[in-house]
Every structure is written in C-alpha cells, then in structure tokens.
C-alpha cells in the first residue's frame, strides 16, 4: 500500500513522474497518468455538478420571476446566473429554460469562461417533491482548469426531488455524459447519486448569494478515462460540496471518501476535513 499526497491542481505535474508510454506522443499533447481515471473521474464529476449548480440557480430564478411580488426577479432572470452575464429565456408553457452564454463566451464570477447553451426542462418547481428537472448542454464549453483551451461538456443530467416530509431538500442525481478535452481525448461518466441540501436553502427566495450552499452526496458511478480504461467508483463516506469554494475555482468536495477501482489498482480518495484547500489524499493499492 502506498500513500500519495498532492495538491489537486498539481496532478498534471505529478503525473509526469509516472511511467508513461511516450511513443507517437506529440510535443503539445498533455501528459496522461497511467491511472487517469482518478483525475478524469474528479473532473467529470466536478463539471456535471457545476452544470447542475447553474441549472438550479436558473430554475429558481425562473420560478421567482413568475411572482410579481419579487421586484428583482425579472432583472435576474434576464441575465445573471452564478455570476455569469448571459441570456436566459423562459418558455413557461413548455416548461423549458435556455441559458445562452453566446458563441464567444462570458467570464463568470468564478473566473472561468463559459460558452454555448444549457437547456433545462422541468415537470414542476425544483423544491417540490416528485418534480423532475433535466439539464442538457448544447455545444457547451468551459475553460480548461488544467491549462489552455476549453473542455466540452456533453450528455444529460436528470434530477428528481425525493425529499421526505420534514427533511432537508434531497434529490436523486442521474447523469450520463462525457468531457471532450483539448486535442479530442474523452472521458465518459455514468452516475447515480443522492444529494442532500444541508444549508443555504433557507433564504432560497432571496437569491442574493449563489455561493453559500452546502451539499452532502452519496452514491456510485463508473466511466472510461482518457486512456479508455474503465473504472468504478463508490462513495464510502458522504462527500461535502461547498459552493463558496467555487469562487477560488475549487470544484471538488471538501470532505468525504471515494473508492475508485481501475484495471491495475484501487485508489481511495480522501477529500479532507472541510476546507477549500484544493488538496486530496490518495491511498493506492496495486492489484
């Protein structure tokens, strides 16, 4: 067993120390670690969670805009979501919301640039038990947190409200999608998770702070990394997501433990003790 500690933002640098096949590699291609699914699994999870975070904000704004008593709702629904200046179109009869970041893209409050569209369809209000909200990116790109260029997010995420009476808002999250990295490499992801909204929903109608939410997540997922290796992942201890960390471009959980099993090793990823420090601890057991 081997314990490895790293700053997540330095994974690419660390990966260069790993034994890699260099044949037919172009100079401008990124170095890919042998067990790329650890890095890729975190990336895909983070981008789909970010996608849904934007979807939540837009959906709640659309609901608020329908209430004449909310003086600020119209302005919000006309162009600001998650700190991004964009065009939001609400098609109430068809229960559809379109978020348009434009072809050139816009730089958002978290420092990342987004371009393309996010399409949201819904059966009922986000906080209503039984409602289903489906989010689909359309030619949607977000700036690559690991380097230059953009990452394309492709697929669908479905969120079903399964809140029990008297409990915190709880949703089942089902996703099937992939990331397409600069250069054309892909990482796929299929997941079924359950998310509890622990705090930040108390003043939900005010919509004056998009970065005060805390979520707990359980469940499992599987996928294929950039090396086309398949892997499976299971959350051993609930993951905690703090949206305040997004402002420092940390989209990872701040606590919790995940076991990821690939063809050569089992990686147990510990996300820490709740700080936005962009640090994880990985325990590797070779097969």
XYZ file of N, CA and C in Angstrom:
861
model
N 0.851 -1.198 0.000
C 0.000 0.000 0.000
C 0.878 1.235 0.000
N 0.502 2.215 -0.744
C 1.292 3.436 -0.875
C 0.388 4.639 -0.704
N 0.836 5.580 0.120
C 0.048 6.801 0.316
C 0.679 7.926 -0.484
N -0.141 8.623 -1.206
C 0.333 9.724 -2.038
C -0.440 10.979 -1.661
N 0.253 12.082 -1.411
C -0.390 13.349 -1.094
C -0.100 14.316 -2.221
N -1.128 15.053 -2.650
C -0.874 16.044 -3.695
C -1.858 17.188 -3.631
N -1.417 18.303 -4.139
C -2.340 19.390 -4.443
C -3.031 19.016 -5.737
N -4.360 19.031 -5.748
C -5.083 18.558 -6.927
C -4.720 19.366 -8.168
N -4.449 20.651 -7.988
C -4.101 21.471 -9.135
C -2.747 21.092 -9.707
N -1.975 20.281 -8.975
C -0.653 19.883 -9.436
C -0.619 18.449 -9.924
N -1.780 17.857 -10.145
C -1.827 16.472 -10.577
C -1.087 16.272 -11.894
N -1.245 17.215 -12.826
C -0.585 17.080 -14.117
C 0.922 17.029 -13.947
N 1.469 17.874 -13.061
C 2.905 17.864 -12.828
C 3.337 16.559 -12.193
N 2.560 16.061 -11.239
C 2.885 14.803 -10.607
C 2.853 13.666 -11.601
N 1.877 13.733 -12.516
C 1.717 12.642 -13.476
C 2.939 12.483 -14.359
N 3.698 13.555 -14.557
C 4.869 13.463 -15.414
C 5.932 12.575 -14.814
N 5.810 12.272 -13.500
C 6.772 11.401 -12.852
C 6.384 9.939 -12.967
N 5.166 9.700 -13.419
C 4.674 8.337 -13.534
C 5.201 7.716 -14.821
N 5.420 6.399 -14.800
C 5.904 5.722 -16.012
C 4.826 5.764 -17.075
N 5.177 6.357 -18.244
C 4.202 6.542 -19.314
C 4.767 6.039 -20.630
N 3.883 5.681 -21.526
C 4.293 5.338 -22.876
C 4.413 6.615 -23.681
N 5.595 6.840 -24.276
C 5.834 8.099 -24.970
C 5.789 7.963 -26.480
N 5.584 6.770 -26.985
C 5.613 6.591 -28.427
C 4.444 7.308 -29.078
N 4.727 7.942 -30.213
C 3.728 8.652 -31.010
C 3.099 9.829 -30.262
N 3.746 10.308 -29.204
C 3.211 11.432 -28.450
C 3.707 12.748 -29.046
N 2.801 13.660 -29.337
C 3.165 14.952 -29.870
C 3.621 15.870 -28.737
N 4.462 16.823 -29.069
C 5.027 17.696 -28.053
C 3.963 18.496 -27.313
N 2.883 18.871 -28.004
C 1.884 19.720 -27.379
C 0.754 18.934 -26.717
N 0.839 17.625 -26.686
C -0.183 16.827 -26.039
C 0.097 16.749 -24.540
N -0.961 16.773 -23.703
C -0.763 16.708 -22.257
C -0.276 15.320 -21.837
N 0.477 15.280 -20.751
C 0.900 14.006 -20.192
C -0.273 13.392 -19.435
N -0.526 12.124 -19.669
C -1.664 11.452 -19.051
C -1.153 10.364 -18.118
N -1.531 10.376 -16.842
C -1.081 9.345 -15.920
C -1.644 7.983 -16.289
N -0.962 6.925 -15.847
C -1.437 5.570 -16.147
C -2.841 5.351 -15.619
N -3.072 5.756 -14.378
C -4.396 5.608 -13.782
C -5.145 6.936 -13.912
N -5.432 7.308 -15.151
C -6.030 8.619 -15.430
C -7.447 8.744 -14.887
N -8.072 7.620 -14.548
C -9.467 7.676 -14.107
C -9.632 8.429 -12.789
N -8.585 8.496 -11.965
C -8.689 9.261 -10.723
C -8.867 10.739 -11.050
N -8.010 11.248 -11.910
C -8.079 12.641 -12.343
C -9.341 12.901 -13.156
N -9.612 12.034 -14.130
C -10.744 12.242 -15.029
C -12.074 12.097 -14.299
N -12.148 11.129 -13.383
C -13.387 10.944 -12.624
C -13.751 12.164 -11.816
N -12.734 12.785 -11.193
C -12.978 14.014 -10.451
C -13.387 15.145 -11.380
N -12.745 15.230 -12.538
C -13.050 16.304 -13.482
C -14.481 16.215 -14.002
N -14.883 15.020 -14.426
C -16.239 14.880 -14.987
C -17.280 15.142 -13.914
N -17.051 14.594 -12.712
C -17.984 14.839 -11.615
C -18.112 16.337 -11.342
N -16.979 17.034 -11.292
C -16.990 18.462 -10.985
C -17.728 19.265 -12.053
N -17.496 18.933 -13.332
C -18.142 19.704 -14.402
C -19.646 19.474 -14.440
N -20.086 18.230 -14.180
C -21.527 17.968 -14.182
C -22.204 18.555 -12.948
N -21.477 18.592 -11.811
C -22.035 19.243 -10.633
C -22.127 20.757 -10.852
N -21.119 21.322 -11.523
C -21.152 22.742 -11.851
C -22.296 23.054 -12.810
N -22.491 22.165 -13.777
C -23.582 22.321 -14.745
C -24.923 22.361 -14.031
N -25.089 21.458 -13.076
C -26.358 21.415 -12.367
C -26.508 22.582 -11.406
N -25.393 23.038 -10.836
C -25.442 24.207 -9.959
C -25.983 25.419 -10.714
N -25.535 25.576 -11.954
C -26.051 26.651 -12.809
C -27.529 26.424 -13.089
N -27.887 25.177 -13.341
C -29.279 24.830 -13.628
C -30.193 25.155 -12.447
N -29.727 24.838 -11.228
C -30.523 25.133 -10.034
C -30.803 26.630 -9.950
N -29.752 27.420 -10.104
C -29.899 28.868 -9.983
C -30.882 29.412 -11.015
N -30.739 28.960 -12.253
C -31.626 29.449 -13.312
C -33.072 29.024 -13.073
N -33.267 27.792 -12.614
C -34.618 27.297 -12.351
C -35.284 28.081 -11.234
N -34.548 28.329 -10.158
C -35.109 29.094 -9.045
C -35.406 30.530 -9.458
N -34.558 31.097 -10.306
C -34.811 32.450 -10.794
C -36.068 32.493 -11.665
N -36.233 31.463 -12.495
C -37.418 31.407 -13.348
C -38.683 31.323 -12.498
N -38.613 30.554 -11.412
C -39.768 30.433 -10.520
C -40.049 31.769 -9.840
N -38.970 32.456 -9.411
C -39.140 33.746 -8.756
C -39.676 34.797 -9.723
N -39.249 34.718 -10.979
C -39.687 35.687 -11.977
C -41.181 35.609 -12.235
N -41.755 34.467 -11.936
C -43.192 34.281 -12.149
C -44.016 34.910 -11.029
N -43.327 35.416 -9.980
C -44.021 36.010 -8.848
C -43.891 37.536 -8.907
N -44.975 38.240 -9.198
C -44.923 39.713 -9.318
C -44.416 40.393 -8.060
N -44.558 39.745 -6.896
C -44.149 40.365 -5.642
C -42.634 40.469 -5.512
N -41.894 39.695 -6.301
C -40.437 39.703 -6.240
C -39.911 40.750 -7.216
N -39.548 41.922 -6.716
C -39.169 43.034 -7.573
C -37.908 42.771 -8.380
N -36.976 42.001 -7.830
C -35.715 41.789 -8.518
C -35.693 40.598 -9.446
N -36.767 39.837 -9.462
C -36.763 38.575 -10.204
C -36.577 38.778 -11.698
N -37.256 39.781 -12.268
C -37.178 39.974 -13.709
C -35.749 40.286 -14.156
N -35.092 41.152 -13.425
C -33.712 41.504 -13.777
C -32.807 40.286 -13.694
N -32.962 39.499 -12.660
C -32.117 38.322 -12.505
C -32.380 37.326 -13.623
N -33.648 37.136 -13.928
C -33.989 36.162 -14.953
C -33.576 36.623 -16.342
N -33.263 37.899 -16.473
C -32.870 38.417 -17.778
C -31.368 38.401 -18.019
N -30.576 37.833 -17.117
C -29.178 37.809 -17.496
C -28.101 37.482 -16.496
N -28.375 37.139 -15.256
C -27.300 36.817 -14.332
C -27.596 35.486 -13.653
N -26.695 34.519 -13.847
C -26.834 33.234 -13.180
C -25.445 32.785 -12.772
N -25.290 32.459 -11.498
C -23.995 32.048 -10.957
C -22.886 33.046 -11.284
N -23.227 34.316 -11.270
C -22.230 35.336 -11.544
C -21.836 35.441 -13.003
N -22.637 34.888 -13.906
C -22.364 34.948 -15.348
C -23.391 35.861 -16.017
N -22.932 36.808 -16.798
C -23.841 37.641 -17.582
C -24.195 36.888 -18.860
N -25.411 36.437 -18.951
C -25.849 35.613 -20.075
C -27.293 35.950 -20.415
N -27.826 35.269 -21.411
C -29.216 35.471 -21.809
C -30.029 34.266 -21.339
N -31.033 34.520 -20.529
C -31.885 33.451 -20.008
C -33.277 33.592 -20.620
N -33.720 32.556 -21.317
C -35.037 32.554 -21.942
C -35.928 31.561 -21.208
N -37.082 32.031 -20.753
C -38.021 31.193 -20.010
C -39.240 30.916 -20.872
N -39.428 29.656 -21.233
C -40.586 29.220 -22.021
C -41.528 28.504 -21.064
N -42.350 29.288 -20.369
C -43.195 28.733 -19.315
C -44.205 27.703 -19.822
N -44.888 27.940 -20.955
C -45.856 26.941 -21.428
C -45.235 25.559 -21.673
N -44.001 25.531 -22.153
C -43.335 24.265 -22.434
C -42.394 23.821 -21.315
N -42.401 24.592 -20.204
C -41.561 24.284 -19.045
C -40.116 24.049 -19.474
N -39.567 25.088 -20.092
C -38.213 24.996 -20.632
C -37.467 26.307 -20.372
N -36.204 26.190 -19.974
C -35.346 27.342 -19.731
C -34.083 27.173 -20.568
N -33.664 28.230 -21.252
C -32.428 28.187 -22.028
C -31.470 29.243 -21.491
N -30.269 28.806 -21.138
C -29.213 29.715 -20.712
C -28.219 29.813 -21.858
N -28.004 31.019 -22.362
C -27.147 31.217 -23.531
C -25.946 32.091 -23.147
N -24.761 31.489 -23.194
C -23.533 32.214 -22.882
C -22.899 32.824 -24.132
N -23.513 32.577 -25.296
C -23.000 33.117 -26.541
C -21.877 32.290 -27.134
N -21.582 32.539 -28.411
C -20.544 31.785 -29.100
C -19.148 32.181 -28.651
N -18.971 33.447 -28.283
C -17.664 33.920 -27.823
C -17.446 33.607 -26.353
N -18.532 33.452 -25.606
C -18.436 33.121 -24.197
C -18.372 34.326 -23.287
N -18.609 34.091 -22.002
C -18.537 35.139 -20.988
C -17.730 34.628 -19.803
N -16.985 35.543 -19.183
C -16.225 35.198 -17.990
C -17.123 35.365 -16.776
N -17.185 34.333 -15.954
C -18.111 34.319 -14.825
C -17.396 34.690 -13.524
N -18.175 34.802 -12.459
C -17.649 35.250 -11.178
C -16.574 34.325 -10.630
N -16.607 33.056 -11.017
C -15.599 32.110 -10.536
C -14.306 32.170 -11.340
N -14.249 33.081 -12.323
C -13.038 33.263 -13.098
C -12.948 32.416 -14.351
N -13.903 31.523 -14.583
C -13.880 30.654 -15.752
C -14.816 31.201 -16.830
N -14.457 30.939 -18.080
C -15.269 31.380 -19.212
C -16.136 30.237 -19.704
N -17.405 30.534 -19.966
C -18.342 29.537 -20.466
C -18.947 30.033 -21.774
N -19.188 29.119 -22.697
C -19.827 29.484 -23.957
C -20.735 28.356 -24.406
N -21.706 28.695 -25.264
C -22.703 27.717 -25.675
C -23.973 27.858 -24.865
N -24.786 26.808 -24.862
C -26.083 26.863 -24.192
C -26.262 25.699 -23.206
N -27.119 25.954 -22.218
C -27.591 24.910 -21.309
C -29.111 24.906 -21.401
N -29.689 23.756 -21.727
C -31.139 23.613 -21.878
C -31.695 22.872 -20.663
N -32.715 23.453 -20.050
C -33.322 22.868 -18.852
C -34.809 22.636 -19.107
N -35.277 21.439 -18.841
C -36.715 21.157 -18.877
C -37.132 20.670 -17.494
N -38.378 20.930 -17.126
C -38.811 20.599 -15.770
C -40.291 20.225 -15.760
N -40.661 19.383 -14.806
C -42.063 18.987 -14.653
C -42.759 19.800 -13.577
N -41.982 20.401 -12.676
C -42.544 21.181 -11.586
C -41.446 21.959 -10.884
N -41.792 22.723 -9.837
C -40.798 23.511 -9.107
C -39.674 22.635 -8.551
N -38.487 23.211 -8.495
C -37.306 22.469 -8.060
C -37.474 21.895 -6.655
N -38.110 22.640 -5.760
C -38.232 22.211 -4.368
C -39.480 21.370 -4.110
N -40.223 21.044 -5.146
C -41.455 20.266 -4.982
C -41.166 18.776 -5.088
N -41.479 17.989 -4.060
C -41.246 16.536 -4.121
C -41.906 15.915 -5.354
N -41.146 15.087 -6.037
C -41.653 14.419 -7.232
C -41.304 15.117 -8.531
N -40.876 16.377 -8.473
C -40.550 17.099 -9.703
C -39.257 16.552 -10.309
N -39.175 16.629 -11.636
C -38.005 16.129 -12.369
C -37.460 17.256 -13.237
N -36.153 17.509 -13.124
C -35.502 18.554 -13.909
C -34.369 17.920 -14.710
N -34.374 18.147 -16.008
C -33.361 17.569 -16.900
C -32.523 18.687 -17.508
N -31.210 18.550 -17.379
C -30.280 19.556 -17.894
C -29.437 18.950 -19.005
N -29.413 19.631 -20.153
C -28.668 19.144 -21.310
C -27.811 20.266 -21.883
N -26.486 20.132 -21.892
C -25.646 21.142 -22.542
C -25.756 21.052 -24.055
N -25.729 22.206 -24.708
C -25.813 22.252 -26.165
C -24.620 23.046 -26.703
N -23.681 22.325 -27.309
C -22.453 22.966 -27.790
C -21.857 23.835 -26.693
N -21.778 23.243 -25.473
C -21.388 23.975 -24.275
C -19.931 23.678 -23.917
N -19.156 24.744 -23.700
C -17.739 24.635 -23.368
C -17.440 25.468 -22.131
N -16.456 25.022 -21.350
C -15.988 25.781 -20.204
C -14.465 25.756 -20.221
N -13.846 26.864 -19.803
C -12.389 26.949 -19.875
C -11.734 25.833 -19.065
N -10.680 25.297 -19.634
C -9.973 24.153 -19.065
C -9.233 24.560 -17.803
N -9.608 23.990 -16.659
C -8.960 24.362 -15.412
C -7.527 23.843 -15.314
N -7.161 22.926 -16.206
C -5.819 22.343 -16.140
C -4.838 22.999 -17.117
N -5.319 23.900 -17.923
C -4.419 24.508 -18.899
C -5.179 25.419 -19.831
N -4.718 25.517 -21.057
C -5.336 26.406 -22.028
C -6.491 25.710 -22.748
N -7.267 26.497 -23.480
C -8.356 25.940 -24.273
C -9.612 25.696 -23.459
N -10.535 24.957 -24.076
C -11.836 24.685 -23.468
C -12.105 23.187 -23.409
N -12.897 22.800 -22.412
C -13.400 21.435 -22.296
C -14.873 21.450 -22.671
N -15.292 20.545 -23.546
C -16.710 20.450 -23.910
C -17.406 19.459 -23.002
N -18.584 19.861 -22.513
C -19.392 19.006 -21.651
C -20.563 18.481 -22.481
N -20.684 17.157 -22.563
C -21.701 16.518 -23.407
C -22.490 15.525 -22.560
N -23.806 15.487 -22.736
C -24.603 14.482 -22.034
C -25.854 15.053 -21.410
N -26.403 14.331 -20.438
C -27.651 14.723 -19.791
C -27.577 14.419 -18.299
N -28.135 15.325 -17.518
C -28.252 15.092 -16.076
C -29.705 15.277 -15.665
N -30.254 14.278 -14.974
C -31.647 14.307 -14.530
C -31.682 14.351 -13.009
N -32.452 15.288 -12.474
C -32.551 15.492 -11.029
C -34.004 15.299 -10.601
N -34.232 14.367 -9.693
C -35.578 14.065 -9.198
C -35.666 14.407 -7.721
N -36.662 15.194 -7.343
C -36.843 15.584 -5.952
C -37.452 14.425 -5.165
N -36.692 13.909 -4.191
C -37.157 12.779 -3.371
C -37.217 13.181 -1.892
N -37.428 14.470 -1.646
C -37.451 14.992 -0.279
C -38.565 14.348 0.535
N -38.212 13.926 1.739
C -39.211 13.376 2.662
C -39.757 14.494 3.547
N -40.967 14.312 4.018
C -41.621 15.347 4.822
C -40.770 15.681 6.045
N -40.504 16.992 6.216
C -39.742 17.441 7.363
C -38.233 17.359 7.202
N -37.769 16.826 6.083
C -36.338 16.659 5.878
C -35.725 17.763 5.032
N -34.393 17.782 4.969
C -33.712 18.719 4.082
C -34.043 18.393 2.632
N -34.008 19.377 1.736
C -34.240 19.092 0.320
C -33.267 18.018 -0.170
N -33.808 16.980 -0.786
C -32.992 15.846 -1.221
C -33.375 15.474 -2.651
N -32.355 15.210 -3.482
C -32.590 14.912 -4.889
C -31.762 13.718 -5.336
N -32.350 12.917 -6.205
C -31.606 11.829 -6.858
C -30.993 12.389 -8.143
N -29.700 12.164 -8.319
C -28.963 12.706 -9.466
C -28.541 11.563 -10.383
N -28.978 11.605 -11.629
C -28.601 10.583 -12.600
C -27.963 11.277 -13.802
N -26.742 10.867 -14.130
C -26.023 11.538 -15.214
C -25.410 10.516 -16.159
N -25.380 10.902 -17.424
C -24.738 10.088 -18.461
C -24.094 11.064 -19.440
N -22.778 11.139 -19.417
C -22.143 12.126 -20.276
C -20.646 11.921 -20.385
N -20.000 12.952 -20.904
C -18.549 12.878 -21.097
C -17.963 14.277 -21.216
N -16.650 14.345 -21.035
C -15.891 15.548 -21.315
C -15.033 15.291 -22.544
N -14.945 16.288 -23.414
C -14.030 16.232 -24.560
C -12.964 17.292 -24.317
N -11.732 16.840 -24.113
C -10.637 17.728 -23.757
C -9.997 18.347 -25.002
N -9.238 19.434 -24.825
C -8.491 19.980 -25.954
C -7.613 18.887 -26.564
N -7.669 18.752 -27.872
C -6.935 17.676 -28.531
C -7.813 16.495 -28.889
N -9.055 16.449 -28.326
C -10.000 15.417 -28.727
C -10.131 14.217 -27.819
N -9.289 14.093 -26.788
C -9.419 12.965 -25.867
C -10.704 13.098 -25.055
N -11.297 11.949 -24.687
C -12.585 11.956 -23.999
C -12.528 11.161 -22.703
N -13.395 11.546 -21.762
C -13.606 10.794 -20.524
C -15.106 10.717 -20.289
N -15.644 9.509 -20.176
C -17.097 9.326 -20.018
C -17.449 9.076 -18.560
N -18.748 9.193 -18.271
C -19.203 9.123 -16.871
C -20.676 8.750 -16.825
N -21.028 7.750 -16.010
C -22.421 7.401 -15.739
C -22.560 7.299 -14.228
N -23.543 7.975 -13.673
C -23.632 8.001 -12.213
C -25.073 7.991 -11.721
N -25.231 7.459 -10.512
C -26.476 7.555 -9.765
C -26.092 7.940 -8.341
N -26.497 9.140 -7.931
C -26.134 9.635 -6.609
C -27.357 10.279 -5.948
N -27.260 10.488 -4.642
C -28.304 11.186 -3.887
C -27.649 12.367 -3.185
N -28.252 13.556 -3.340
C -27.692 14.763 -2.751
C -28.670 15.398 -1.776
N -28.184 15.651 -0.564
C -28.957 16.364 0.455
C -28.455 17.801 0.531
N -29.377 18.737 0.454
C -29.037 20.166 0.547
C -29.047 20.531 2.027
N -27.852 20.589 2.629
C -27.725 20.720 4.074
C -27.990 22.146 4.545
N -27.466 23.127 3.833
C -27.689 24.529 4.213
C -27.572 25.426 2.986
N -28.111 26.642 3.130
C -28.107 27.599 2.032
C -29.456 27.727 1.356
N -30.365 26.799 1.664
C -31.687 26.842 1.032
C -32.692 27.623 1.868
N -32.309 28.004 3.091
C -33.258 28.650 4.000
C -33.808 29.951 3.435
N -32.950 30.737 2.772
C -33.380 32.016 2.181
C -33.412 31.912 0.669
N -33.907 30.796 0.190
C -33.821 30.483 -1.232
C -34.521 31.510 -2.116
N -35.581 32.110 -1.628
C -36.318 33.054 -2.463
C -35.584 34.380 -2.637
N -34.621 34.663 -1.765
C -33.890 35.926 -1.885
C -32.918 35.898 -3.064
N -32.317 34.726 -3.305
C -31.405 34.544 -4.437
C -30.303 35.604 -4.465
N -29.857 36.057 -3.277
C -28.855 37.109 -3.244
C -27.444 36.564 -3.047
N -27.317 35.242 -2.863
C -25.993 34.652 -2.710
C -26.007 33.255 -3.295
N -25.338 33.085 -4.442
C -25.297 31.785 -5.106
C -24.191 30.898 -4.566
N -23.418 31.391 -3.607
C -22.238 30.659 -3.171
C -22.237 30.418 -1.661
N -23.409 30.108 -1.109
C -23.485 29.830 0.328
C -24.099 28.452 0.605
N -24.127 27.595 -0.404
C -24.778 26.301 -0.264
C -23.798 25.216 0.190
N -24.334 24.257 0.948
C -23.571 23.084 1.366
C -24.397 21.841 1.055
N -23.790 20.867 0.364
C -24.472 19.637 -0.025
C -23.725 18.412 0.493
N -24.477 17.350 0.779
C -23.906 16.043 1.106
C -24.325 15.067 0.012
N -23.379 14.276 -0.499
C -23.657 13.394 -1.633
C -23.219 11.970 -1.333
N -24.080 11.008 -1.689
C -23.761 9.586 -1.600
C -24.044 8.949 -2.959
N -23.537 7.721 -3.171
C -23.859 7.026 -4.418
C -22.646 6.404 -5.078
N -22.758 6.180 -6.389
C -21.699 5.500 -7.132
C -21.721 5.940 -8.585
N -20.608 5.648 -9.296
C -20.538 5.953 -10.721
C -19.492 5.079 -11.384
N -19.485 5.116 -12.689
C -18.499 4.379 -13.474
C -18.162 5.209 -14.697
N -17.106 4.809 -15.394
C -16.742 5.589 -16.565
C -15.543 5.033 -17.296
N -15.099 5.799 -18.272
C -13.920 5.476 -19.075
C -13.029 6.707 -19.109
N -11.743 6.534 -18.833
C -10.851 7.688 -18.791
C -10.240 7.978 -20.156
N -9.314 8.941 -20.214
C -8.703 9.354 -21.477
C -7.862 8.245 -22.107
N -7.456 7.272 -21.320
C -6.735 6.117 -21.857
C -7.693 4.998 -22.265
N -9.004 5.279 -22.179
C -10.048 4.302 -22.496
C -10.034 3.122 -21.542
N -9.612 3.368 -20.314
C -9.683 2.372 -19.254
C -11.005 2.536 -18.509
N -11.691 1.444 -18.239
C -12.941 1.515 -17.489
C -12.645 1.458 -15.991
N -13.518 2.067 -15.221
C -13.349 2.081 -13.767
C -14.714 2.187 -13.102
N -14.760 1.869 -11.807
C -15.960 2.005 -10.988
C -15.610 2.792 -9.739
N -16.565 3.555 -9.233
C -16.329 4.359 -8.040
C -17.525 4.263 -7.097
N -17.217 4.270 -5.805
C -18.246 4.196 -4.776
C -17.903 5.183 -3.668
N -18.889 5.940 -3.217
C -18.681 6.879 -2.120
C -18.760 6.107 -0.804
N -17.642 6.044 -0.096
C -17.583 5.322 1.173
C -18.041 6.196 2.337
N -17.701 7.471 2.290
C -18.158 8.447 3.283
C -18.727 9.630 2.513
N -19.900 10.141 2.901
C -20.571 11.193 2.120
C -19.639 12.344 1.750
N -19.771 12.789 0.499
C -18.983 13.917 0.013
C -19.679 15.221 0.391
N -18.897 16.202 0.817
C -19.427 17.521 1.132
C -18.984 18.509 0.057
N -19.959 19.205 -0.518
C -19.693 20.236 -1.520
C -20.054 21.589 -0.925
N -19.111 22.549 -0.990
C -19.377 23.918 -0.572
C -19.251 24.826 -1.792
N -20.333 25.501 -2.162
C -20.264 26.333 -3.358
C -19.403 27.577 -3.142
N -19.122 27.944 -1.907
C -18.215 29.076 -1.676
C -16.827 28.779 -2.232
N -16.476 27.493 -2.321
C -15.169 27.112 -2.849
C -15.068 27.383 -4.349
N -16.220 27.456 -5.042
C -16.202 27.687 -6.482
C -15.539 29.026 -6.816
N -15.638 29.976 -5.886
C -15.077 31.304 -6.143
C -13.555 31.258 -6.245
N -12.940 30.232 -5.671
C -11.494 30.045 -5.793
C -11.173 28.920 -6.775
N -12.138 28.593 -7.636
C -12.008 27.563 -8.670
C -11.683 26.191 -8.087
N -12.216 25.916 -6.908
C -12.118 24.585 -6.317
C -13.501 23.949 -6.399
N -13.676 23.037 -7.363
C -14.985 22.420 -7.593
C -15.066 21.026 -6.982
N -14.021 20.623 -6.303
C -14.007 19.303 -5.685
C -14.759 19.311 -4.361
N -15.146 18.128 -3.868
C -15.665 18.043 -2.498
C -14.595 18.515 -1.512
N -15.035 18.975 -0.339
C -14.091 19.406 0.694
C -13.918 18.357 1.783
N -14.761 17.320 1.749
C -14.596 16.191 2.671
C -15.316 14.987 2.084
N -15.068 13.811 2.673
C -15.654 12.572 2.171
C -14.589 11.655 1.600
N -14.986 10.403 1.356
C -14.046 9.392 0.863
C -14.686 8.618 -0.286
N -13.909 8.419 -1.368
C -14.370 7.672 -2.535
C -13.372 6.568 -2.854
N -13.885 5.381 -3.162
C -13.037 4.284 -3.640
C -13.217 4.159 -5.143
N -12.103 4.213 -5.887
C -12.131 4.100 -7.340
C -11.280 2.896 -7.747
N -11.882 1.977 -8.502
C -11.178 0.757 -8.898
C -11.007 0.705 -10.406
N -9.757 0.619 -10.833
C -9.424 0.509 -12.241
C -8.746 -0.812 -12.538
N -8.182 -0.974 -13.730
C -7.605 -2.261 -14.137
C -6.339 -2.654 -13.385
N -5.594 -1.679 -12.844
C -4.320 -2.003 -12.200
C -4.259 -1.729 -10.709
N -5.197 -0.920 -10.213
C -5.099 -0.529 -8.807
C -6.443 -0.057 -8.274
N -6.510 0.010 -6.951
C -7.655 0.599 -6.253
C -7.159 1.877 -5.591
N -7.845 2.984 -5.876
C -7.491 4.274 -5.288
C -8.589 4.684 -4.310
N -8.197 4.994 -3.082
C -9.134 5.537 -2.105
C -8.787 7.007 -1.927
N -9.738 7.867 -2.294
C -9.505 9.308 -2.313
C -10.197 9.946 -1.114
N -9.402 10.628 -0.290
C -9.920 11.351 0.872
C -9.852 12.843 0.564
N -10.997 13.521 0.633
C -11.072 14.916 0.221
C -10.794 15.912 1.343
N -10.479 15.428 2.527
C -10.074 16.356 3.576
C -11.078 16.540 4.685
N -10.908 17.668 5.400
C -11.675 17.919 6.622
C -12.628 19.106 6.496
N -12.918 19.521 5.267
C -13.923 20.561 5.088
C -13.414 21.908 4.624
N -12.104 22.017 4.349
C -11.543 23.289 3.916
C -11.464 23.379 2.388
N -11.542 24.609 1.865
C -11.403 24.841 0.421
C -9.921 24.922 0.071
N -9.183 23.844 0.310
C -7.733 23.893 0.144
C -7.241 23.192 -1.123
N -8.183 22.663 -1.936
C -7.807 22.043 -3.205
C -6.812 20.892 -3.014
N -6.925 20.188 -1.883
C -5.986 19.121 -1.555
C -6.726 17.822 -1.309
N -6.195 16.730 -1.844
C -6.747 15.409 -1.593
C -5.618 14.468 -1.163
N -6.004 13.380 -0.499
C -5.062 12.336 -0.116
C -5.498 11.051 -0.810
N -4.584 10.372 -1.461
C -4.916 9.152 -2.212
C -4.127 7.972 -1.651
N -4.823 6.902 -1.338
C -4.190 5.650 -0.925
C -4.306 4.668 -2.091
N -3.188 4.156 -2.558
C -3.158 3.290 -3.728
C -2.809 1.865 -3.334
N -3.643 0.920 -3.744
C -3.372 -0.493 -3.553
C -3.258 -1.141 -4.914
N -2.053 -1.584 -5.278
C -1.837 -2.219 -6.572
C -2.453 -3.617 -6.587
N -2.974 -4.000 -7.751
C -3.561 -5.329 -7.884
C -2.478 -6.355 -8.189
